[in-house]
Coordinates of C-alpha atoms in Angstrom, one line a residue:
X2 CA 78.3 191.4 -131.6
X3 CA 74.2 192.4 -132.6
X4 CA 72.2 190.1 -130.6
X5 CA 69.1 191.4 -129.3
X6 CA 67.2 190.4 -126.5
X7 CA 64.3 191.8 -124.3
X8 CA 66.9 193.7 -122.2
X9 CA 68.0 195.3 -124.8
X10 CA 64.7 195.8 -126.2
X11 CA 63.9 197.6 -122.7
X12 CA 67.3 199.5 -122.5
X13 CA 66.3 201.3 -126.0
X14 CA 62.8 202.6 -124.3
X15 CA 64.5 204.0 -121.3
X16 CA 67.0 205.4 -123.0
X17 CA 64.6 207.0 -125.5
X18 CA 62.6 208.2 -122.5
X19 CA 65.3 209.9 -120.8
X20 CA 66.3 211.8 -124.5
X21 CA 62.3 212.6 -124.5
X22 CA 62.8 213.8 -120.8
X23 CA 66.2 216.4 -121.7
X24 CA 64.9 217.6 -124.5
X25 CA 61.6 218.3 -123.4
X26 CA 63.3 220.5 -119.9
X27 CA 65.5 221.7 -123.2
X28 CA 61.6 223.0 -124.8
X29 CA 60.5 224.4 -121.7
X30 CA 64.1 226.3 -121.4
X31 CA 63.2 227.3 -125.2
X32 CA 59.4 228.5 -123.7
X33 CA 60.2 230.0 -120.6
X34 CA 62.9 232.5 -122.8
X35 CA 59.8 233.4 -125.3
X36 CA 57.6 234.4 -122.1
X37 CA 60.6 236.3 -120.2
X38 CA 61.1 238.0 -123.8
X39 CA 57.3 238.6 -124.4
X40 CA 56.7 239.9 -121.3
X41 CA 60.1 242.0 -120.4
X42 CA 61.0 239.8 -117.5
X43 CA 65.4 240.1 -117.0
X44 CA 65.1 237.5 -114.5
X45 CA 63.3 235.1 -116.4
X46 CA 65.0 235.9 -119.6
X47 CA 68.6 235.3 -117.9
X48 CA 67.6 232.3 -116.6
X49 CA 66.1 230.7 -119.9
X50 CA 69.3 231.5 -121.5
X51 CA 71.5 230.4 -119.7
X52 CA 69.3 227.1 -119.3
X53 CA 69.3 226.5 -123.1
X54 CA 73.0 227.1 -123.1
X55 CA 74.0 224.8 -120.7
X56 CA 71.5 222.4 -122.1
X57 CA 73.0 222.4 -125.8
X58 CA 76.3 222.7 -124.5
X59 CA 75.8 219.4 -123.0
X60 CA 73.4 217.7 -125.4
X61 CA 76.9 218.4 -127.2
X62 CA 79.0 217.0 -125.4
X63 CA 77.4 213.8 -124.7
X64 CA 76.4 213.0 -128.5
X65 CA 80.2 213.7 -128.8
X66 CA 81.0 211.0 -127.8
X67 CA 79.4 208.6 -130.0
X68 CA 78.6 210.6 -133.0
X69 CA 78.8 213.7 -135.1
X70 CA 76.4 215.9 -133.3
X71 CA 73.6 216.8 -136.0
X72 CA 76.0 214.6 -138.6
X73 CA 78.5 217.6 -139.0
X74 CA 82.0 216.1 -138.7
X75 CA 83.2 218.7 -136.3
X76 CA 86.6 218.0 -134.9
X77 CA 87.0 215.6 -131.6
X78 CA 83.6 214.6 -131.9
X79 CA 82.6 210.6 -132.3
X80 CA 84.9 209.9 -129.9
X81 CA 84.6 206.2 -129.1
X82 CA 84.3 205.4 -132.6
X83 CA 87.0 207.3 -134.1
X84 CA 88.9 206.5 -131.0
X85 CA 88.4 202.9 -130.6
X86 CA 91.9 201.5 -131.2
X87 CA 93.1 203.6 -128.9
X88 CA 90.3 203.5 -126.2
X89 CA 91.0 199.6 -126.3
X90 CA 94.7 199.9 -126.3
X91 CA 94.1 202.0 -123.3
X92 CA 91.9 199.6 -121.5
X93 CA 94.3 196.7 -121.9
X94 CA 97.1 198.6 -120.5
X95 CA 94.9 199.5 -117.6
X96 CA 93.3 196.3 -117.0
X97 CA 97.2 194.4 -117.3
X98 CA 98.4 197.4 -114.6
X99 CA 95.9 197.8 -112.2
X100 CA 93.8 194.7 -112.2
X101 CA 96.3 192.0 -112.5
X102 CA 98.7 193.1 -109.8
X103 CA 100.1 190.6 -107.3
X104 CA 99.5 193.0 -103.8
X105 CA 95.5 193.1 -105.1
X106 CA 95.1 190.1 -106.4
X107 CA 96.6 188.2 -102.9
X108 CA 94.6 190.1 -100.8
X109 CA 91.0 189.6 -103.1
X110 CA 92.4 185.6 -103.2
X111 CA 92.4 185.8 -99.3
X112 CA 89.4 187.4 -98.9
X113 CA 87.6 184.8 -101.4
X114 CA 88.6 181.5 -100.2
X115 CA 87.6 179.9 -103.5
X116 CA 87.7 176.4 -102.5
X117 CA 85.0 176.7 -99.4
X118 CA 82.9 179.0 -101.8
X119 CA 82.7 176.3 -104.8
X120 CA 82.5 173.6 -102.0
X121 CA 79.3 175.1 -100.7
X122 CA 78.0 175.9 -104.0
X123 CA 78.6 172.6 -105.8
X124 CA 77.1 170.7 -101.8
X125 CA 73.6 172.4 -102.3
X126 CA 71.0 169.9 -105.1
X127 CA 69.9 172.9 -107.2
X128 CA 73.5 173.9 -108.0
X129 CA 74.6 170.0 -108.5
X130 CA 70.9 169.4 -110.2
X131 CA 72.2 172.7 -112.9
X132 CA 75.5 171.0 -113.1
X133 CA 74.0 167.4 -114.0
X134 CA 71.4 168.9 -116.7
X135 CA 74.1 170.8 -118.6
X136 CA 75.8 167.9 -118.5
X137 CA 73.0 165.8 -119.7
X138 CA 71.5 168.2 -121.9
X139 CA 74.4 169.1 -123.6
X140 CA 77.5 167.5 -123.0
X141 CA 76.8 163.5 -123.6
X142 CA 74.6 163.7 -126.5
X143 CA 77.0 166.2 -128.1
X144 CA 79.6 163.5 -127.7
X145 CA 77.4 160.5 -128.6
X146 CA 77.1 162.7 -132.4
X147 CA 80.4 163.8 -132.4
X148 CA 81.6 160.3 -131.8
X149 CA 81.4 157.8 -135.0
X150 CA 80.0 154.4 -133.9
X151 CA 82.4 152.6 -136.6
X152 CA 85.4 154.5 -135.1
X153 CA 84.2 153.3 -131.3
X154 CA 83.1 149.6 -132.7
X155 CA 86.9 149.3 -134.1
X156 CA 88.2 150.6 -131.0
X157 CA 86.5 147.9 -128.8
X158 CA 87.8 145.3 -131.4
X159 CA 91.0 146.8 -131.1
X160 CA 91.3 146.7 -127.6
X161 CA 89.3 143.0 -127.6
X162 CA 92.3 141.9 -129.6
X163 CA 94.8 143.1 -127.7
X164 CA 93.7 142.4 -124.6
X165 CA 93.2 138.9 -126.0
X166 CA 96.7 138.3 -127.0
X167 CA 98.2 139.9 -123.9
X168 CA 96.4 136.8 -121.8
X169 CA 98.0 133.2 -121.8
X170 CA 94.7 131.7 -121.4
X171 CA 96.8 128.0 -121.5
X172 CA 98.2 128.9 -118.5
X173 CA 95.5 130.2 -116.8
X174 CA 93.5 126.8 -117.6
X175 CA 96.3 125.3 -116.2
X176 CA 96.6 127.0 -113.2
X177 CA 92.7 126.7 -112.3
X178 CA 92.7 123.1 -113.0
X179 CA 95.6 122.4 -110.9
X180 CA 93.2 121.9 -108.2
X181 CA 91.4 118.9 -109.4
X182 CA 94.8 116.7 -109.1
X183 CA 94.5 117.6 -105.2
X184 CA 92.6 115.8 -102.7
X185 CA 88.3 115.1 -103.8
X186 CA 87.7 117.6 -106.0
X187 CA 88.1 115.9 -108.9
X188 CA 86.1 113.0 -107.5
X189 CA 83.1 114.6 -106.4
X190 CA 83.1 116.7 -109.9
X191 CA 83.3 113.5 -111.9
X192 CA 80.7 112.3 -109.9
X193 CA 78.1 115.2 -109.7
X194 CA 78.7 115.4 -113.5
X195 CA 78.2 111.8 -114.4
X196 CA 74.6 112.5 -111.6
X197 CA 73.6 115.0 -114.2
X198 CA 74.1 113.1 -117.8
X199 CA 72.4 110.1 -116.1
X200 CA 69.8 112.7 -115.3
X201 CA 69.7 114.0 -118.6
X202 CA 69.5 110.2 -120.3
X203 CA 66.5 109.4 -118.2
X204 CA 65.0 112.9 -119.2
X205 CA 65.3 112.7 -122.9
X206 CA 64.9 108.7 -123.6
X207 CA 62.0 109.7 -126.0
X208 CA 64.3 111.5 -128.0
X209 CA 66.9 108.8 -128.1
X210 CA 64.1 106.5 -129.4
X211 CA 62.6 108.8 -132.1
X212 CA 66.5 109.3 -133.1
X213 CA 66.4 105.7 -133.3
X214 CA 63.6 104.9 -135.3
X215 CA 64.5 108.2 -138.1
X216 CA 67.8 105.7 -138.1
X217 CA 66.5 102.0 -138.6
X218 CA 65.7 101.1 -142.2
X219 CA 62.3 101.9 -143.2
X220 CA 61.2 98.5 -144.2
X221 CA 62.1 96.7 -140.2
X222 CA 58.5 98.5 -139.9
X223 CA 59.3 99.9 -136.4
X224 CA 59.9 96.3 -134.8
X225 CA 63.6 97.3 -134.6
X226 CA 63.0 100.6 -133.4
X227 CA 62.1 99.4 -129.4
X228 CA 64.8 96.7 -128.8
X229 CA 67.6 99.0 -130.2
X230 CA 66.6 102.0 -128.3
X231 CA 66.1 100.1 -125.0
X232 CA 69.7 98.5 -125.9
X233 CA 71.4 101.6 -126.2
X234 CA 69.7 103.6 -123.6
X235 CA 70.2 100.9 -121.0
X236 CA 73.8 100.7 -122.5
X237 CA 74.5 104.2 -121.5
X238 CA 73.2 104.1 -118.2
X239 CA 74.6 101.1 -117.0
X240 CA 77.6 102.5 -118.0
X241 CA 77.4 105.9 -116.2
X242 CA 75.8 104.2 -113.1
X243 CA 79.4 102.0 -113.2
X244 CA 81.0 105.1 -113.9
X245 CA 79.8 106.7 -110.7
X246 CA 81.0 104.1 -108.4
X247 CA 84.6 105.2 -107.4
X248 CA 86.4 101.7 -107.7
X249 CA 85.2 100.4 -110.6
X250 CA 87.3 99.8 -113.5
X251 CA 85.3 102.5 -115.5
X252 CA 85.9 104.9 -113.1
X253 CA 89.3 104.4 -112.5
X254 CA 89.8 104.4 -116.6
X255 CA 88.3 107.6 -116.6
X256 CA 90.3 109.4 -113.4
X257 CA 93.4 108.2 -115.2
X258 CA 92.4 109.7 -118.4
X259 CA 91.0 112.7 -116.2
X260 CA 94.3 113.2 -114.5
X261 CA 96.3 112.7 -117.8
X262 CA 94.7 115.3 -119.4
X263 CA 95.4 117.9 -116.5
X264 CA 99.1 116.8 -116.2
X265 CA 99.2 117.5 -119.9
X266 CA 97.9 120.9 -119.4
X267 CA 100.2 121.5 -116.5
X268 CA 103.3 120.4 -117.9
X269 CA 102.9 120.2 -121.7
X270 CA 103.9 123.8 -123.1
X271 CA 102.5 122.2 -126.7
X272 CA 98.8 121.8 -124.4
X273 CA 98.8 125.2 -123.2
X274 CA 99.7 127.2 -126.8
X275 CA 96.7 124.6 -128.6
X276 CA 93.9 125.7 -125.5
X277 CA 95.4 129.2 -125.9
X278 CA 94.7 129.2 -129.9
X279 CA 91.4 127.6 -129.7
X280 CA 90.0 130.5 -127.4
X281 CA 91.9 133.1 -129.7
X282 CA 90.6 131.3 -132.7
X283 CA 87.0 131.5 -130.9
X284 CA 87.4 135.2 -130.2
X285 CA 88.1 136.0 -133.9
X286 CA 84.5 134.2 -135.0
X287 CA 82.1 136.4 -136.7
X288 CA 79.5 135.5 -134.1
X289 CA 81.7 137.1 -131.2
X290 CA 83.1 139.7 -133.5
X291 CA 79.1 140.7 -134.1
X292 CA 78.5 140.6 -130.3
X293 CA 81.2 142.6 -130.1
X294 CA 79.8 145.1 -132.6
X295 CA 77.0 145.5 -130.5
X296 CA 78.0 146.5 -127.5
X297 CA 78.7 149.8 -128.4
X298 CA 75.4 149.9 -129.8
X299 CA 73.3 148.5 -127.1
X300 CA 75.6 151.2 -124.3
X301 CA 74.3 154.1 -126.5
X302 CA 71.1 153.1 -126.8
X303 CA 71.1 152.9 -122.8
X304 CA 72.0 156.2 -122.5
X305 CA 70.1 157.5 -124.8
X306 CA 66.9 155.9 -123.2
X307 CA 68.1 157.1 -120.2
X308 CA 68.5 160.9 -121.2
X309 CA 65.0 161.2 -122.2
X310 CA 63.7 160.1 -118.7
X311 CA 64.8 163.7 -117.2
X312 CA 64.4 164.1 -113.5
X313 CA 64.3 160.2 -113.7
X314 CA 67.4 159.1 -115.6
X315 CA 70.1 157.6 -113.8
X316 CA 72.4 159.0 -115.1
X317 CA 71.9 162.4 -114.2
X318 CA 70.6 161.8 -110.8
X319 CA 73.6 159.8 -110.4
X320 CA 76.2 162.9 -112.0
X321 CA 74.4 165.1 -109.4
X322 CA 75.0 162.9 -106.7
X323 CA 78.5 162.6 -107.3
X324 CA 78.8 166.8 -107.4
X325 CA 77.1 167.2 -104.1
X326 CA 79.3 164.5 -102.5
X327 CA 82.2 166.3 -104.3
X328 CA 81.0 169.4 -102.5
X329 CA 80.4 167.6 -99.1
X330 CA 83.7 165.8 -99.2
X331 CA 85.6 169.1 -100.4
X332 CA 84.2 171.2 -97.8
X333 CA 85.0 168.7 -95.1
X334 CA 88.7 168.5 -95.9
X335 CA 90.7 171.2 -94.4
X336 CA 93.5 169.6 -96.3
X337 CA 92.3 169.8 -99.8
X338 CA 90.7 173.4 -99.3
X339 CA 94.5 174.6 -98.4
X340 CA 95.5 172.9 -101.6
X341 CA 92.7 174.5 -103.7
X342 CA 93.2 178.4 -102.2
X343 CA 97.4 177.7 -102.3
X344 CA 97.0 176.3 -105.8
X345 CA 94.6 179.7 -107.2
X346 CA 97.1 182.0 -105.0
X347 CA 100.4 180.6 -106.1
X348 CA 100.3 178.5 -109.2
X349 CA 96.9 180.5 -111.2
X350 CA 98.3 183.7 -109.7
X351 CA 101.5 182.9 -111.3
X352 CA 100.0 182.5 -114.3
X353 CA 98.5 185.7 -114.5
X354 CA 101.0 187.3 -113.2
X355 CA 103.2 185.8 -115.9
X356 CA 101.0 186.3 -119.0
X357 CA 99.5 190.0 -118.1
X358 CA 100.9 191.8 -121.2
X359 CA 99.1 188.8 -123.0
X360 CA 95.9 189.3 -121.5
X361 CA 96.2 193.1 -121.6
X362 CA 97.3 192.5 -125.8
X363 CA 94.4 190.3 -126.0
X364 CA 91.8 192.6 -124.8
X365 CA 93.1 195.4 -126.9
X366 CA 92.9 193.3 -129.9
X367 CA 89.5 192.2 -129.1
X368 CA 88.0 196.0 -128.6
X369 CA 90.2 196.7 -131.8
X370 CA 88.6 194.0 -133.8
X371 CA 85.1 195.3 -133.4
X372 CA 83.1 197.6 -135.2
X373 CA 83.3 201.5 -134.2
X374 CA 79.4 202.4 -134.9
X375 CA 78.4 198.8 -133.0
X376 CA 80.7 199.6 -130.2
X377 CA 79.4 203.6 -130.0
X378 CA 75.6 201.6 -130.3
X379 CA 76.3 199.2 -127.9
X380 CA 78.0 201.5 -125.1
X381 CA 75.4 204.1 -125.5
X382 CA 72.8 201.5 -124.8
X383 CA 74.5 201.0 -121.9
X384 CA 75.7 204.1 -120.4
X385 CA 73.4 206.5 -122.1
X386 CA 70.3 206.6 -120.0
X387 CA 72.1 207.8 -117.5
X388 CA 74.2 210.1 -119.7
X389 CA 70.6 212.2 -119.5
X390 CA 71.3 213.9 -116.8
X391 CA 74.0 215.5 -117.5
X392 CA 71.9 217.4 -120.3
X393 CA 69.1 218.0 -117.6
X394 CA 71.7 219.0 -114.9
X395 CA 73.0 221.1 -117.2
X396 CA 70.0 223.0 -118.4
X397 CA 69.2 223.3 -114.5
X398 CA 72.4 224.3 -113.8
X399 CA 72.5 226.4 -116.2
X400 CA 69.7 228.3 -115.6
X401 CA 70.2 228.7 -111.8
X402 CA 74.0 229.8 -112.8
X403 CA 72.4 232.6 -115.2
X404 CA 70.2 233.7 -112.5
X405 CA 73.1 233.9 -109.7
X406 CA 75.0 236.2 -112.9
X407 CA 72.1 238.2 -113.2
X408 CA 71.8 238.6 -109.8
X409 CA 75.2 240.1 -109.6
X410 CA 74.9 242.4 -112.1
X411 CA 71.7 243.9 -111.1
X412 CA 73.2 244.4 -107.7
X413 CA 76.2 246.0 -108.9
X414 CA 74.2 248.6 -110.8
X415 CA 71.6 248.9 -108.5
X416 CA 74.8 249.4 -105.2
X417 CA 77.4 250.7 -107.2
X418 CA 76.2 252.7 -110.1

């Protein structure tokens, strides 16, 4: 329970001052009965005593309560803690039986109307801002160090897998090549892809030449090199130019073999489970399993860059917009408010309701597990100060009551005797 802070710090020195401040009206009291003795004065003397009686009497009383005045253990003193057990016993029952009663409760629900409170609150950017830091401050980075980067990188794999092996990726090639055996698709493919390997023949003839000359024997001397690589270039692109022309027999050898190939797909369950394997077979490479590795690694990293922007990172500004949009949408639904305020009068209520003995055992047992002299400390750091005056009312008091007796019995023998 010891924590101190400069409010504490600053409850100590006025409650030291008000101590200085009774006992010092207690000296004058102390003074004043000297004089009035010193120089014969009833008055004076009647009022001093009674003053510094009334003033000890409750200097008394109100160390009582937290100690053993002067360290004498005088009987039914150190109240709260001697008494503590039963002070927090007390306090439970009271809290269970007065606080958490369903007449209050409803009427302080109604009065509240929770939901148009927090929707208000949470609507407004500083509120949503405070949210959003907290959240970014605290909350994420805690989880990115709680959270084990080999348990999330198995996870993903996990889930990669599965996911993998819940697809029939045969039939879905299947399916999004059925197409192609309908009307031009097909055609116009086969041609804009035989258009791009004749543009990528013409592009890299040099190549097919250097490839050509690393090939010929070395002791041709090169004269090889140029005939064979003209041959073969001019091979291949008479060959695609014949390919591109729709009826020629190139063409029409390829469309067949084309069309084959997607009937197989569509129709040939023994197609569909090979395509399906080789993508499965792909997945489980360690290249993709790597990648896969990695993406945990790059998502943290991306948060973690972002966090350290501030007021600039995304993802707070984006959590704050989400909190005052929360707020805006909440407080325009008369709908959802009803829910909220019936859901904290009826269901939360309930469960108060229902578990008050619990809450009232739990509060007991909480005052009950703390330490009597910190709990004294505490509550006379709190409570104290003010505790003062009763030692300064009651040396006033006190005195002005021992005047008012004086005054009596002066009158009665000064009247009646």
């Amino acid at each position: 329970m010891k924590t101190t802070t400069d409010q504490d710090i600053s409850k100590v020195r006025a409650l030291r001052k008000m101590k200085q401040n009774a006992l010092a009206l207690l000296g004058v009291a102390v003074l004043l009965f000297v004089v009035a003795i010193y120089f014969k004065i009833p008055i004076l003397q009647a009022f001093s005593e009674a003053a510094m009686v009334g003033g000890i009497a409750d200097w008394f009383a109100v160390v009582a309560l937290f100690r053993h005045p002067l360290g004498i253990p005088i009987w039914h003193t150190a109240i709260i803690p001697t008494k503590k057990n039963e002070i927090g016993e007390n306090l439970g029952n009271f809290v269970s039986e007065e606080f958490l009663n369903r007449e209050k409760l409803e009427i302080k629900l109604e009065e509240f109307n929770f939901a148009t409170k927090a929707s208000d609150w949470l609507s407004q950017e500083e509120h949503a801002g405070k949210i959003a830091d907290l959240v970014v401050i605290n909350i994420i980075p805690g989880v990115l160090k709680t959270i084990k980067d080999e348990d999330v990188k198995r996870f993903i794999q996990v889930q990669f897998a599965a996911k993998l092996q819940s697809i029939n990726f045969g039939n879905w090639v299947a399916l999004a090549l059925e197409p192609l055996q309908k009307g031009n698709v097909k055609d116009q493919l086969l041609t804009n892809l035989l258009e791009v390997m004749s543009g990528e023949l013409s592009n890299n003839k040099d190549l097919i030449r250097k490839k050509v000359k690393e090939s010929t024997p070395f002791l041709s001397f090169g004269l090889a090199d140029k005939s064979i690589s003209e041959g073969i270039f001019n091979g291949l692109q008479e060959f695609l130019d014949e390919a591109k022309n729709p009826e020629s027999d190139i063409r029409i050898k390829i469309d067949e073999y084309v069309y084959n190939f997607l009937d197989k797909v569509k129709n040939s369950e023994e197609m569909r489970v090979k395509i399906n394997n080789m993508i499965l077979d792909f997945a489980g490479k360690k290249e993709v399993q790597d990648y896969i590795n990695g993406i945990w690694d790059e998502i943290k990293l991306s948060i973690t860059n972002d966090l350290e922007k501030g007021d600039e990172s995304s993802i707070k500004n984006n959590i704050s917009g989400l909190i005052q949009s929360f707020g805006n949408g909440l407080r325009e639904d008369a709908v959802m408010i009803d829910k909220i305020n019936n859901f904290i009068k009826n269901d939360l209520l309930s469960v108060l309701l229902n578990n008050k003995k619990v809450i009232g055992d739990l509060i007991s047992s909480t005052v009950k597990s703390w330490d009597g002299k910190e709990v004294s400390e505490k509550l006379e750091l709190e409570i104290g100060k003010d505790l003062q005056y009763i030692r300064i009312n009651g040396t006033l008091v006190g005195g002005l009551i021992g005047i008012v007796i004086y005054s009596v019995e002066w009158m009665y023998h000064y009247f009646l005797v």
